[in-house]
Coordinates of C-alpha atoms in Angstrom, one line a residue:
Chain A
M1 CA -33.8 191.0 -41.0
E2 CA -34.9 193.9 -38.9
T3 CA -34.2 194.4 -35.2
L4 CA -36.8 193.0 -32.8
H5 CA -37.0 194.6 -29.4
L6 CA -35.6 192.2 -26.8
S7 CA -38.8 192.5 -24.8
K8 CA -40.5 190.6 -27.6
A9 CA -37.9 187.8 -28.0
F10 CA -39.7 185.5 -25.6
T11 CA -42.7 185.3 -27.9
L12 CA -40.5 183.5 -30.4
I13 CA -39.7 180.7 -28.0
E14 CA -42.9 180.5 -25.8
P15 CA -45.0 178.7 -28.5
G16 CA -42.4 175.9 -28.4
P17 CA -41.0 175.7 -31.9
V18 CA -38.1 173.6 -33.0
I19 CA -35.0 175.9 -33.0
L20 CA -31.6 175.8 -34.5
V21 CA -28.7 176.9 -32.2
T22 CA -25.5 178.2 -33.8
T23 CA -22.1 178.2 -32.0
H24 CA -18.6 179.2 -32.9
D25 CA -15.6 177.4 -31.4
G26 CA -13.1 180.1 -32.4
H27 CA -12.3 178.3 -35.6
K28 CA -15.6 177.6 -37.3
P29 CA -19.3 177.9 -36.9
N30 CA -21.6 175.0 -36.2
V31 CA -25.4 174.5 -35.8
M32 CA -27.6 172.0 -34.0
T33 CA -31.3 171.3 -33.8
I34 CA -32.9 171.6 -30.4
T35 CA -36.5 171.0 -29.3
W36 CA -36.0 171.0 -25.5
T37 CA -36.3 174.7 -24.8
M38 CA -38.1 176.9 -22.2
V39 CA -38.8 180.6 -21.7
M40 CA -37.6 181.6 -18.2
D41 CA -38.8 185.2 -18.0
F42 CA -40.1 188.1 -20.1
A43 CA -36.7 189.7 -20.3
A44 CA -35.2 187.2 -22.8
T45 CA -34.0 184.4 -20.5
F46 CA -34.2 180.9 -22.0
A47 CA -33.2 177.4 -21.0
I48 CA -32.1 174.6 -23.3
T49 CA -31.3 171.1 -22.3
T50 CA -28.2 169.7 -23.9
G51 CA -24.9 168.1 -22.8
P52 CA -21.5 166.7 -23.7
W53 CA -23.2 164.1 -26.1
N54 CA -23.7 167.1 -28.5
H55 CA -20.7 168.3 -30.4
S56 CA -21.9 171.9 -30.0
Y57 CA -21.8 171.6 -26.2
T58 CA -18.0 172.3 -26.0
A59 CA -18.4 175.5 -27.9
L60 CA -21.3 176.6 -25.8
R61 CA -19.5 175.8 -22.5
D62 CA -16.2 177.4 -23.6
M63 CA -17.3 180.4 -25.7
K64 CA -20.4 181.1 -23.5
E65 CA -22.5 182.3 -26.4
C66 CA -24.7 181.2 -29.2
V67 CA -27.5 182.2 -31.5
I68 CA -31.0 180.8 -31.4
S69 CA -32.5 180.7 -34.9
I70 CA -36.2 180.0 -35.6
P71 CA -36.8 177.9 -38.8
T72 CA -40.1 177.7 -40.6
V73 CA -41.9 174.7 -42.1
D74 CA -40.2 175.1 -45.5
L75 CA -36.9 174.2 -43.8
I76 CA -38.2 171.0 -42.2
D77 CA -35.8 168.7 -44.0
T78 CA -32.8 171.1 -43.2
V79 CA -33.9 171.1 -39.6
I80 CA -33.9 167.3 -39.5
G81 CA -30.7 167.0 -41.5
V82 CA -28.9 169.4 -39.1
G83 CA -30.2 167.3 -36.2
T84 CA -29.1 164.0 -37.5
C85 CA -25.4 164.6 -38.3
S86 CA -22.5 166.0 -36.2
G87 CA -20.4 169.1 -36.6
K88 CA -17.6 166.8 -35.5
D89 CA -17.2 165.6 -39.1
T90 CA -19.6 167.8 -41.1
D91 CA -19.6 171.5 -42.2
K92 CA -23.4 171.8 -41.6
F93 CA -23.6 175.4 -43.0
G94 CA -22.1 174.1 -46.3
K95 CA -24.0 170.8 -46.4
F96 CA -27.4 172.4 -45.8
D97 CA -26.9 175.7 -47.7
L98 CA -27.4 177.8 -44.7
T99 CA -26.0 181.4 -44.9
P100 CA -24.1 182.5 -41.8
V101 CA -24.6 186.2 -41.1
K102 CA -22.3 188.1 -38.8
A103 CA -23.9 188.8 -35.4
K104 CA -23.3 192.0 -33.4
H105 CA -22.5 190.8 -30.0
V106 CA -21.4 187.2 -30.4
Q107 CA -19.1 185.2 -32.7
A108 CA -21.8 182.6 -33.4
P109 CA -23.6 183.5 -36.7
L110 CA -27.2 184.4 -37.4
I111 CA -28.8 182.2 -40.1
K112 CA -30.2 184.2 -43.0
E113 CA -32.7 181.6 -44.0
C114 CA -34.5 181.6 -40.6
L115 CA -37.5 183.7 -39.6
A116 CA -35.9 185.1 -36.5
N117 CA -32.6 185.1 -34.7
I118 CA -31.6 185.8 -31.1
E119 CA -28.0 186.5 -30.0
C120 CA -27.5 184.9 -26.6
R121 CA -24.9 184.6 -23.9
V122 CA -24.6 181.5 -21.7
V123 CA -25.3 182.8 -18.2
D124 CA -25.3 179.5 -16.3
I125 CA -24.9 175.8 -16.9
I126 CA -26.9 173.7 -14.4
E127 CA -24.7 170.6 -14.7
P128 CA -26.6 167.9 -12.9
H129 CA -29.6 168.6 -15.1
N130 CA -27.8 169.5 -18.4
I131 CA -29.7 172.8 -18.5
I132 CA -28.0 175.8 -20.2
V133 CA -29.4 179.2 -19.2
L134 CA -29.2 181.8 -22.0
S135 CA -29.7 185.5 -21.9
G136 CA -30.7 187.2 -25.1
V137 CA -28.7 190.3 -26.1
A138 CA -30.2 191.1 -29.5
A139 CA -33.0 189.8 -31.7
Y140 CA -34.0 190.0 -35.3
F141 CA -37.1 189.1 -37.3
D142 CA -37.5 188.8 -41.1
S143 CA -40.9 190.2 -41.7
T144 CA -40.5 190.0 -45.5
R145 CA -40.7 186.2 -45.3
T146 CA -43.9 184.8 -46.7
E147 CA -43.8 181.5 -44.8
Q148 CA -43.9 182.3 -41.1
R149 CA -45.3 179.0 -39.8
T150 CA -43.0 177.2 -37.4
L151 CA -42.6 173.6 -36.5
H152 CA -43.2 171.7 -33.3
A153 CA -41.5 168.4 -32.8
V154 CA -43.6 165.6 -31.3
G155 CA -40.6 163.5 -30.6
D156 CA -41.8 160.4 -32.5
G157 CA -40.6 161.6 -35.9
T158 CA -43.7 163.7 -36.6
F159 CA -43.9 167.5 -36.6
I160 CA -46.9 169.8 -36.0
V161 CA -47.1 172.9 -38.2
D162 CA -48.5 176.1 -36.8
G163 CA -52.2 176.3 -37.6
D164 CA -54.9 178.9 -36.8
I165 CA -54.1 181.8 -34.6
L166 CA -56.6 182.7 -31.9
D167 CA -56.7 186.2 -30.4
R168 CA -57.4 186.4 -26.7
K169 CA -55.5 189.7 -26.0
T170 CA -58.4 191.2 -24.2
M171 CA -58.8 188.3 -21.8
M172 CA -55.1 188.1 -21.3
Q173 CA -54.5 191.8 -20.7
S174 CA -53.8 191.5 -17.0
K175 CA -51.0 189.0 -17.7
L176 CA -49.2 190.7 -20.5
P177 CA -46.0 192.6 -20.0
A178 CA -46.1 196.3 -21.0
G179 CA -45.4 197.0 -24.6
L180 CA -46.8 193.8 -26.0
Chain B
M1 CA -58.6 157.8 -20.2
E2 CA -56.4 154.9 -20.9
T3 CA -52.9 154.5 -19.6
L4 CA -50.0 155.8 -21.8
H5 CA -46.6 154.2 -21.4
L6 CA -44.3 156.6 -19.6
S7 CA -41.8 156.3 -22.4
K8 CA -44.2 158.2 -24.6
A9 CA -45.1 161.0 -22.0
F10 CA -42.4 163.3 -23.4
T11 CA -44.2 163.5 -26.7
L12 CA -47.0 165.3 -25.0
I13 CA -44.8 168.1 -23.8
E14 CA -42.1 168.3 -26.6
P15 CA -44.4 170.1 -29.0
G16 CA -44.7 173.0 -26.5
P17 CA -48.4 173.1 -25.7
V18 CA -49.9 175.2 -23.0
I19 CA -50.4 173.0 -20.0
L20 CA -52.5 173.0 -16.8
V21 CA -50.7 171.9 -13.6
T22 CA -52.8 170.6 -10.7
T23 CA -51.7 170.5 -7.1
H24 CA -53.2 169.5 -3.8
D25 CA -52.1 171.3 -0.6
G26 CA -53.5 168.6 1.7
H27 CA -56.9 170.4 2.0
K28 CA -58.0 171.2 -1.6
P29 CA -56.9 170.9 -5.2
N30 CA -55.8 173.8 -7.3
V31 CA -54.8 174.3 -10.9
M32 CA -52.6 176.8 -12.8
T33 CA -51.9 177.5 -16.5
I34 CA -48.2 177.2 -17.5
T35 CA -46.5 177.8 -20.8
W36 CA -42.9 177.8 -19.6
T37 CA -42.1 174.1 -19.9
M38 CA -39.3 171.9 -21.2
V39 CA -38.7 168.2 -21.8
M40 CA -35.4 167.1 -20.1
D41 CA -35.1 163.5 -21.2
F42 CA -36.9 160.7 -22.8
A43 CA -37.8 159.0 -19.5
A44 CA -40.4 161.5 -18.5
T45 CA -38.4 164.3 -16.9
F46 CA -39.8 167.8 -17.3
A47 CA -38.9 171.3 -16.2
I48 CA -41.4 174.1 -15.5
T49 CA -40.5 177.7 -14.6
T50 CA -42.6 179.1 -11.7
G51 CA -42.1 180.6 -8.3
P52 CA -43.5 182.0 -5.1
W53 CA -45.6 184.6 -7.1
N54 CA -47.9 181.7 -8.1
H55 CA -50.3 180.4 -5.4
S56 CA -49.6 176.8 -6.6
Y57 CA -45.9 177.1 -5.8
T58 CA -46.3 176.4 -2.1
A59 CA -48.2 173.2 -2.7
L60 CA -45.6 172.1 -5.3
R61 CA -42.7 172.8 -2.9
D62 CA -44.4 171.3 0.2
M63 CA -46.2 168.3 -1.3
K64 CA -43.6 167.6 -4.0
E65 CA -46.1 166.4 -6.5
C66 CA -48.5 167.6 -9.2
V67 CA -50.3 166.5 -12.4
I68 CA -49.6 167.9 -15.8
S69 CA -52.8 168.1 -17.8
I70 CA -52.9 168.8 -21.6
P71 CA -55.9 170.9 -22.7
T72 CA -57.1 171.2 -26.3
V73 CA -58.3 174.2 -28.3
D74 CA -61.9 173.8 -27.2
L75 CA -60.7 174.6 -23.7
I76 CA -58.9 177.9 -24.6
D77 CA -61.2 180.1 -22.5
T78 CA -60.9 177.8 -19.5
V79 CA -57.1 177.8 -19.9
I80 CA -57.0 181.6 -19.9
G81 CA -59.5 181.8 -17.1
V82 CA -57.5 179.4 -14.9
G83 CA -54.4 181.5 -15.7
T84 CA -55.9 184.8 -14.9
C85 CA -57.3 184.2 -11.4
S86 CA -55.7 182.8 -8.2
G87 CA -56.4 179.6 -6.2
K88 CA -55.8 181.9 -3.2
D89 CA -59.4 183.1 -3.4
T90 CA -61.0 180.9 -6.1
D91 CA -62.1 177.3 -6.4
K92 CA -60.9 177.0 -9.9
F93 CA -62.2 173.4 -10.4
G94 CA -65.7 174.7 -9.5
K95 CA -65.5 178.0 -11.3
F96 CA -64.4 176.4 -14.6
D97 CA -66.3 173.2 -14.5
L98 CA -63.2 171.0 -14.4
T99 CA -63.7 167.5 -13.1
P100 CA -61.0 166.3 -10.8
V101 CA -60.2 162.6 -11.2
K102 CA -58.3 160.7 -8.5
A103 CA -54.7 159.9 -9.5
K104 CA -52.9 156.7 -8.6
H105 CA -49.6 157.9 -7.2
V106 CA -50.2 161.6 -6.2
Q107 CA -52.8 163.5 -4.3
A108 CA -53.1 166.2 -7.1
P109 CA -56.0 165.3 -9.4
L110 CA -56.1 164.4 -13.1
I111 CA -58.5 166.6 -15.1
K112 CA -61.2 164.6 -16.9
E113 CA -61.7 167.2 -19.6
C114 CA -58.1 167.2 -20.8
L115 CA -56.6 165.2 -23.6
A116 CA -53.8 163.7 -21.5
N117 CA -52.5 163.7 -17.9
I118 CA -49.1 163.0 -16.4
E119 CA -48.7 162.3 -12.6
C120 CA -45.5 163.8 -11.5
R121 CA -43.2 164.1 -8.5
V122 CA -41.1 167.2 -7.9
V123 CA -37.5 165.9 -7.9
D124 CA -35.6 169.2 -7.7
I125 CA -36.2 172.9 -7.3
I126 CA -33.4 175.0 -8.8
E127 CA -34.1 178.1 -6.7
P128 CA -32.0 180.8 -8.3
H129 CA -33.7 180.1 -11.6
N130 CA -37.2 179.2 -10.4
I131 CA -37.0 175.9 -12.3
I132 CA -39.0 172.9 -10.9
V133 CA -37.8 169.5 -12.2
L134 CA -40.6 166.9 -12.4
S135 CA -40.4 163.2 -12.9
G136 CA -43.4 161.5 -14.5
V137 CA -44.7 158.5 -12.7
A138 CA -47.9 157.6 -14.7
A139 CA -49.5 159.0 -17.8
Y140 CA -53.0 158.8 -19.4
F141 CA -54.4 159.7 -22.8
D142 CA -58.0 160.1 -23.8
S143 CA -58.1 158.7 -27.4
T144 CA -61.9 158.9 -27.5
R145 CA -61.6 162.7 -27.7
T146 CA -62.5 164.0 -31.1
E147 CA -60.7 167.3 -30.6
Q148 CA -57.0 166.6 -30.1
R149 CA -55.4 169.9 -31.3
T150 CA -53.4 171.6 -28.5
L151 CA -52.6 175.3 -28.0
H152 CA -49.3 177.1 -28.1
A153 CA -49.2 180.5 -26.3
V154 CA -47.3 183.2 -28.1
G155 CA -47.1 185.3 -25.0
D156 CA -48.7 188.4 -26.5
G157 CA -52.3 187.3 -25.9
T158 CA -52.5 185.2 -29.1
F159 CA -52.5 181.4 -29.3
I160 CA -51.4 179.1 -32.1
V161 CA -53.5 176.0 -32.7
D162 CA -51.9 172.7 -33.9
G163 CA -52.1 172.6 -37.7
D164 CA -50.9 170.0 -40.2
I165 CA -48.8 167.0 -39.1
L166 CA -45.8 166.1 -41.1
D167 CA -44.3 162.6 -40.9
R168 CA -40.5 162.4 -41.0
K169 CA -40.2 159.1 -39.1
T170 CA -37.9 157.6 -41.7
M171 CA -35.5 160.6 -41.6
M172 CA -35.6 160.7 -37.8
Q173 CA -35.1 157.0 -37.2
S174 CA -31.5 157.3 -35.9
K175 CA -32.7 159.8 -33.2
L176 CA -35.8 158.1 -31.9
P177 CA -35.8 156.2 -28.7
A178 CA -36.8 152.5 -29.0
G179 CA -40.5 151.8 -28.9
L180 CA -41.6 155.0 -30.6

């Protein structure tokens, strides 16, 4: 996994892939599947919607950090497995053969098997709406990975896989931040 | 366009497609392209990130309503065109041959050419974060449309088109809301 400049981290989330979010509660790591995410600016600010009904929420709220990991289509059954059991009674890294990799700035681990990872700090929790605002502090991308297609949850139990890529860079020029 | 039950409206946004958002300022309609969106619950609550730098923001804030329209891949150049000019000096419906259709509950129009439309009310504006919280009040889907593949903005001027659909309904059963 090589370093990805933080100014490009939003391009991992903007297409709307299913993500994994790792946390560490001071004793052990955990991971959850999240599809309710949003980019909030070009400088690596993200929102996720979650709340006390998720076991990971306590670690997010108390430790104020996490890692966003981007899985690809070959991990679909892992993504669903992670999302349909609880860290309350399950060691998900062990159960799903995910390899935790030490992060630089946060205690939550990166996931080796994922296409990309973003170390994040929790900068705000908007309680009435269950929105957690995250600020990316470091990002990584595994360009050696052959499978780079991500997954988009529909919400009805089906998932859309990335298809064709269309280039409209020329038309979009006026709207792109510098360096992209 | 037939009615879509509101309990299914979140499945239009959860995969993370580029959307169009129409508004009406009391005098005329306008439309913007938005990629920073998030589902917030199963009962048709959505977040979008936007602010005073967008001409549509004033109408959203003052009229407290809008329509989310979901374009498909055949509309990519319209989507980019809408996103790279301003309603301040452009009649975007005219310029891009979009047909406004009268909505039931809001003054903002549906867009005939889109795959789906969701009439929304603005229920909160979280100012420090530029997050607008929307509650869907009616939804529509055009099932006669041959092209149903949506677009996912990467943010660097490229767009990912919907590819294969994978069915994991059985594995996901415990997490799906009733009726899906």
